[in-house]
PDB file of C-alpha atoms in Angstrom:
ATOM      1  CA  MET A   1     -19.551   4.930  15.539  1.00 83.00           C
ATOM      2  CA  LEU A   2     -19.138   7.833  17.915  1.00 83.00           C
ATOM      3  CA  ALA A   3     -18.083   5.363  20.620  1.00 87.00           C
ATOM      4  CA  VAL A   4     -15.668   3.724  18.169  1.00 86.00           C
ATOM      5  CA  ALA A   5     -14.214   7.153  17.389  1.00 84.00           C
ATOM      6  CA  SER A   6     -13.473   7.595  21.072  1.00 84.00           C
ATOM      7  CA  GLY A   7     -11.569   4.282  21.143  1.00 86.00           C
ATOM      8  CA  ASP A   8     -14.266   1.803  22.222  1.00 86.00           C
ATOM      9  CA  LEU A   9     -13.298  -1.398  20.372  1.00 90.00           C
ATOM     10  CA  SER A  10     -16.216  -3.345  21.831  1.00 92.00           C
ATOM     11  CA  ALA A  11     -18.552  -0.884  20.075  1.00 90.00           C
ATOM     12  CA  PHE A  12     -16.682  -1.628  16.849  1.00 91.00           C
ATOM     13  CA  GLY A  13     -17.152  -5.347  17.484  1.00 93.00           C
ATOM     14  CA  GLN A  14     -20.883  -4.776  17.875  1.00 93.00           C
ATOM     15  CA  LEU A  15     -21.000  -2.880  14.568  1.00 91.00           C
ATOM     16  CA  VAL A  16     -19.143  -5.679  12.805  1.00 92.00           C
ATOM     17  CA  ASN A  17     -21.400  -8.374  14.305  1.00 94.00           C
ATOM     18  CA  ARG A  18     -24.523  -6.450  13.389  1.00 93.00           C
ATOM     19  CA  HIS A  19     -23.543  -5.574   9.789  1.00 94.00           C
ATOM     20  CA  GLN A  20     -21.015  -8.136   8.554  1.00 94.00           C
ATOM     21  CA  THR A  21     -23.599 -10.404   6.911  1.00 94.00           C
ATOM     22  CA  SER A  22     -25.233  -7.597   4.958  1.00 94.00           C
ATOM     23  CA  ALA A  23     -21.834  -6.221   3.934  1.00 95.00           C
ATOM     24  CA  TRP A  24     -20.786  -9.632   2.650  1.00 96.00           C
ATOM     25  CA  ASN A  25     -24.148 -10.191   0.910  1.00 94.00           C
ATOM     26  CA  ALA A  26     -23.992  -6.893  -0.979  1.00 94.00           C
ATOM     27  CA  ALA A  27     -20.407  -7.518  -2.074  1.00 94.00           C
ATOM     28  CA  TYR A  28     -21.215 -11.102  -3.067  1.00 94.00           C
ATOM     29  CA  ARG A  29     -24.235 -10.073  -5.107  1.00 92.00           C
ATOM     30  CA  PHE A  30     -22.111  -7.553  -6.979  1.00 92.00           C
ATOM     31  CA  LEU A  31     -18.882  -9.540  -7.345  1.00 91.00           C
ATOM     32  CA  GLY A  32     -20.163 -13.115  -7.520  1.00 89.00           C
ATOM     33  CA  SER A  33     -17.257 -14.535  -5.552  1.00 90.00           C
ATOM     34  CA  ALA A  34     -17.386 -15.524  -1.893  1.00 93.00           C
ATOM     35  CA  ALA A  35     -13.652 -14.901  -1.452  1.00 93.00           C
ATOM     36  CA  ASP A  36     -13.813 -11.452  -3.053  1.00 94.00           C
ATOM     37  CA  ALA A  37     -16.915 -10.606  -1.001  1.00 94.00           C
ATOM     38  CA  GLU A  38     -15.096 -11.619   2.174  1.00 95.00           C
ATOM     39  CA  ASP A  39     -12.101  -9.465   1.214  1.00 95.00           C
ATOM     40  CA  VAL A  40     -14.311  -6.461   0.428  1.00 95.00           C
ATOM     41  CA  ALA A  41     -16.299  -6.795   3.666  1.00 95.00           C
ATOM     42  CA  GLN A  42     -13.123  -7.065   5.744  1.00 95.00           C
ATOM     43  CA  GLU A  43     -11.513  -4.128   3.955  1.00 96.00           C
ATOM     44  CA  ALA A  44     -14.666  -2.054   4.501  1.00 95.00           C
ATOM     45  CA  PHE A  45     -14.598  -2.642   8.246  1.00 94.00           C
ATOM     46  CA  LEU A  46     -10.863  -1.941   8.400  1.00 93.00           C
ATOM     47  CA  ARG A  47     -11.431   1.367   6.608  1.00 93.00           C
ATOM     48  CA  ILE A  48     -14.265   2.197   8.977  1.00 92.00           C
ATOM     49  CA  LEU A  49     -12.044   1.540  11.973  1.00 91.00           C
ATOM     50  CA  ASP A  50      -9.166   3.549  10.462  1.00 91.00           C
ATOM     51  CA  SER A  51     -11.389   6.539   9.737  1.00 88.00           C
ATOM     52  CA  ALA A  52     -13.574   6.393  12.869  1.00 86.00           C
ATOM     53  CA  ASP A  53     -12.201   9.683  14.166  1.00 84.00           C
ATOM     54  CA  ARG A  54     -13.366  11.423  10.948  1.00 85.00           C
ATOM     55  CA  TYR A  55     -16.869   9.874  10.887  1.00 82.00           C
ATOM     56  CA  GLN A  56     -19.681  12.411  10.604  1.00 80.00           C
ATOM     57  CA  PRO A  57     -23.170  11.080  11.449  1.00 79.00           C
ATOM     58  CA  THR A  58     -24.852  12.766   8.467  1.00 78.00           C
ATOM     59  CA  ALA A  59     -26.378   9.454   7.349  1.00 75.00           C
ATOM     60  CA  SER A  60     -27.119   6.145   9.027  1.00 84.00           C
ATOM     61  CA  PHE A  61     -24.176   3.852   9.675  1.00 87.00           C
ATOM     62  CA  ARG A  62     -25.725   1.327   7.273  1.00 89.00           C
ATOM     63  CA  THR A  63     -25.700   3.890   4.467  1.00 89.00           C
ATOM     64  CA  TYR A  64     -22.106   4.806   5.318  1.00 90.00           C
ATOM     65  CA  LEU A  65     -21.130   1.112   5.200  1.00 93.00           C
ATOM     66  CA  TYR A  66     -22.794   0.569   1.813  1.00 94.00           C
ATOM     67  CA  ARG A  67     -21.027   3.603   0.411  1.00 93.00           C
ATOM     68  CA  ILE A  68     -17.683   2.049   1.327  1.00 94.00           C
ATOM     69  CA  ILE A  69     -18.762  -1.389   0.039  1.00 96.00           C
ATOM     70  CA  THR A  70     -19.872   0.221  -3.231  1.00 95.00           C
ATOM     71  CA  ARG A  71     -16.538   1.971  -3.765  1.00 94.00           C
ATOM     72  CA  LEU A  72     -14.566  -1.185  -2.952  1.00 95.00           C
ATOM     73  CA  CYS A  73     -16.697  -3.291  -5.317  1.00 94.00           C
ATOM     74  CA  PHE A  74     -16.320  -0.758  -8.127  1.00 92.00           C
ATOM     75  CA  ASP A  75     -12.556  -0.631  -7.560  1.00 91.00           C
ATOM     76  CA  LEU A  76     -12.235  -4.410  -7.607  1.00 91.00           C
ATOM     77  CA  ALA A  77     -14.428  -4.699 -10.701  1.00 86.00           C
ATOM     78  CA  ARG A  78     -12.210  -2.176 -12.486  1.00 84.00           C
ATOM     79  CA  ARG A  79      -9.078  -4.093 -11.509  1.00 83.00           C
ATOM     80  CA  LYS A  80     -10.330  -7.399 -12.813  1.00 72.00           C
ATOM     81  CA  ARG A  81     -13.109  -8.637 -14.971  1.00 58.00           C
ATOM     82  CA  VAL A  82     -15.645 -10.100 -12.551  1.00 44.00           C
ATOM     83  CA  ARG A  83     -17.406 -13.269 -13.590  1.00 49.00           C
ATOM     84  CA  ARG A  84     -19.733 -15.401 -11.518  1.00 49.00           C
ATOM     85  CA  HIS A  85     -18.136 -18.778 -10.799  1.00 48.00           C
ATOM     86  CA  GLU A  86     -20.186 -19.882  -7.828  1.00 49.00           C
ATOM     87  CA  PRO A  87     -23.904 -20.541  -7.491  1.00 51.00           C
ATOM     88  CA  LEU A  88     -25.806 -18.554  -4.908  1.00 50.00           C
ATOM     89  CA  PRO A  89     -25.895 -20.486  -1.642  1.00 52.00           C
ATOM     90  CA  ASP A  90     -29.053 -22.400  -0.670  1.00 53.00           C
ATOM     91  CA  LEU A  91     -30.720 -21.440  -3.933  1.00 46.00           C
ATOM     92  CA  ALA A  92     -33.307 -24.221  -3.990  1.00 47.00           C
ATOM     93  CA  ALA A  93     -33.607 -25.081  -0.297  1.00 52.00           C
ATOM     94  CA  ASN A  94     -37.425 -24.943  -0.357  1.00 56.00           C
ATOM     95  CA  CYS A  95     -37.967 -26.565  -3.755  1.00 53.00           C
ATOM     96  CA  PRO A  96     -39.675 -29.960  -3.455  1.00 57.00           C
ATOM     97  CA  SER A  97     -38.696 -31.804  -6.656  1.00 62.00           C
ATOM     98  CA  PRO A  98     -35.463 -32.339  -8.599  1.00 63.00           C
ATOM     99  CA  GLU A  99     -37.137 -30.807 -11.664  1.00 64.00           C
ATOM    100  CA  GLY A 100     -38.105 -27.761  -9.604  1.00 61.00           C
ATOM    101  CA  VAL A 101     -34.552 -27.470  -8.321  1.00 60.00           C
ATOM    102  CA  SER A 102     -33.261 -27.555 -11.872  1.00 65.00           C
ATOM    103  CA  ILE A 103     -35.742 -24.938 -13.081  1.00 64.00           C
ATOM    104  CA  LEU A 104     -34.999 -22.664 -10.126  1.00 69.00           C
ATOM    105  CA  GLY A 105     -31.264 -23.031 -10.714  1.00 73.00           C
ATOM    106  CA  GLN A 106     -31.601 -22.198 -14.401  1.00 76.00           C
ATOM    107  CA  ARG A 107     -33.761 -19.173 -13.692  1.00 78.00           C
ATOM    108  CA  ALA A 108     -31.482 -17.909 -10.944  1.00 79.00           C
ATOM    109  CA  ALA A 109     -28.457 -18.327 -13.216  1.00 80.00           C
ATOM    110  CA  ALA A 110     -30.206 -16.435 -16.023  1.00 81.00           C
ATOM    111  CA  VAL A 111     -31.212 -13.607 -13.689  1.00 83.00           C
ATOM    112  CA  GLN A 112     -27.715 -13.414 -12.217  1.00 83.00           C
ATOM    113  CA  GLN A 113     -26.135 -13.401 -15.679  1.00 85.00           C
ATOM    114  CA  ALA A 114     -28.465 -10.572 -16.726  1.00 87.00           C
ATOM    115  CA  VAL A 115     -27.672  -8.586 -13.542  1.00 88.00           C
ATOM    116  CA  ASP A 116     -23.940  -9.190 -14.065  1.00 87.00           C
ATOM    117  CA  ALA A 117     -24.221  -7.725 -17.575  1.00 89.00           C
ATOM    118  CA  LEU A 118     -25.547  -4.385 -16.266  1.00 91.00           C
ATOM    119  CA  PRO A 119     -23.212  -1.390 -16.054  1.00 91.00           C
ATOM    120  CA  ALA A 120     -21.593  -1.135 -12.610  1.00 90.00           C
ATOM    121  CA  ALA A 121     -23.740   1.714 -11.247  1.00 92.00           C
ATOM    122  CA  GLN A 122     -26.978   0.060 -12.375  1.00 93.00           C
ATOM    123  CA  LYS A 123     -25.863  -3.279 -10.982  1.00 92.00           C
ATOM    124  CA  MET A 124     -25.009  -1.798  -7.580  1.00 92.00           C
ATOM    125  CA  ALA A 125     -28.313   0.108  -7.523  1.00 93.00           C
ATOM    126  CA  VAL A 126     -30.167  -3.175  -8.186  1.00 93.00           C
ATOM    127  CA  VAL A 127     -28.177  -5.005  -5.499  1.00 91.00           C
ATOM    128  CA  LEU A 128     -28.774  -2.289  -2.910  1.00 92.00           C
ATOM    129  CA  ARG A 129     -32.463  -1.853  -3.741  1.00 93.00           C
ATOM    130  CA  TYR A 130     -33.702  -5.367  -4.370  1.00 90.00           C
ATOM    131  CA  TYR A 131     -31.294  -7.516  -2.370  1.00 88.00           C
ATOM    132  CA  GLU A 132     -30.362  -5.204   0.504  1.00 89.00           C
ATOM    133  CA  ASP A 133     -33.720  -3.335   0.610  1.00 88.00           C
ATOM    134  CA  LEU A 134     -32.241   0.170   0.777  1.00 90.00           C
ATOM    135  CA  GLY A 135     -34.377   3.173  -0.074  1.00 92.00           C
ATOM    136  CA  TYR A 136     -33.602   5.581  -2.912  1.00 94.00           C
ATOM    137  CA  ARG A 137     -32.072   8.135  -0.531  1.00 93.00           C
ATOM    138  CA  GLU A 138     -29.699   5.574   0.995  1.00 92.00           C
ATOM    139  CA  ILE A 139     -28.707   4.308  -2.452  1.00 93.00           C
ATOM    140  CA  ALA A 140     -28.112   7.870  -3.620  1.00 93.00           C
ATOM    141  CA  VAL A 141     -25.744   8.454  -0.710  1.00 91.00           C
ATOM    142  CA  ALA A 142     -23.939   5.157  -1.331  1.00 90.00           C
ATOM    143  CA  LEU A 143     -23.518   5.939  -5.035  1.00 92.00           C
ATOM    144  CA  LYS A 144     -22.786   9.656  -4.484  1.00 91.00           C
ATOM    145  CA  THR A 145     -25.668  10.750  -6.671  1.00 93.00           C
ATOM    146  CA  THR A 146     -29.210  12.102  -6.391  1.00 94.00           C
ATOM    147  CA  ASP A 147     -32.486  10.324  -5.653  1.00 94.00           C
ATOM    148  CA  LYS A 148     -33.619  11.101  -9.200  1.00 95.00           C
ATOM    149  CA  ALA A 149     -30.450   9.582 -10.656  1.00 95.00           C
ATOM    150  CA  VAL A 150     -31.085   6.411  -8.632  1.00 94.00           C
ATOM    151  CA  GLU A 151     -34.623   6.314  -9.984  1.00 95.00           C
ATOM    152  CA  ARG A 152     -33.248   6.563 -13.543  1.00 95.00           C
ATOM    153  CA  LEU A 153     -30.543   3.939 -12.880  1.00 95.00           C
ATOM    154  CA  LEU A 154     -33.122   1.491 -11.590  1.00 95.00           C
ATOM    155  CA  ALA A 155     -35.536   2.231 -14.448  1.00 95.00           C
ATOM    156  CA  ARG A 156     -32.796   1.598 -17.025  1.00 95.00           C
ATOM    157  CA  ALA A 157     -31.714  -1.539 -15.175  1.00 93.00           C
ATOM    158  CA  ARG A 158     -35.284  -2.875 -15.052  1.00 93.00           C
ATOM    159  CA  ALA A 159     -35.746  -2.180 -18.774  1.00 93.00           C
ATOM    160  CA  ASP A 160     -32.461  -3.907 -19.599  1.00 92.00           C
ATOM    161  CA  LEU A 161     -33.307  -6.878 -17.374  1.00 90.00           C
ATOM    162  CA  GLU A 162     -36.777  -7.137 -18.881  1.00 90.00           C
ATOM    163  CA  HIS A 163     -35.254  -7.138 -22.363  1.00 88.00           C
ATOM    164  CA  ARG A 164     -32.629  -9.759 -21.452  1.00 85.00           C
ATOM    165  CA  LEU A 165     -35.055 -11.938 -19.506  1.00 85.00           C
ATOM    166  CA  GLY A 166     -38.138 -11.515 -21.672  1.00 82.00           C
ATOM    167  CA  ARG A 167     -38.527 -15.206 -22.466  1.00 68.00           C
ATOM    168  CA  LEU A 168     -37.996 -16.176 -18.841  1.00 64.00           C
ATOM    169  CA  LEU A 169     -40.643 -13.681 -17.702  1.00 59.00           C
ATOM    170  CA  GLU A 170     -43.196 -15.185 -20.093  1.00 60.00           C
ATOM    171  CA  GLU A 171     -42.852 -18.646 -18.497  1.00 55.00           C
TER     172      GLU A 171
END
């Protein structure tokens, strides 16, 4: 980012190549739409390029990126009611039987529906922790909160998911 701030566009290209998949994945997991995820990821990188001269390396670039992705996802979710219309890609790629594919699809849909029903901050905390594998500190920075608040968000989310998915968990 420091090279980008000094005008090195090839450095920006390297950042985009290195992080575009994870940016899209996080947005997709939150928004449930490939087109919206693409828009959010592109907007995030445009904002990063526009503000490169103001970048302060107080956190990792990845954390900085997820903070922008989080804000853009929250903004989009506020502007429109987000509903999942597309299945997750390659959901049952390793499942051997048609029955197994069906069961996996049903379970994945139930889990995604339960995650979608979480409040926005809890949902983003779940996406960043369990899908993007960020630590509590990185999530706290992305959500502009404390480590303890992230711990509470995830605990409430897990309790809510357990309640919503109780029958599925028993199977």
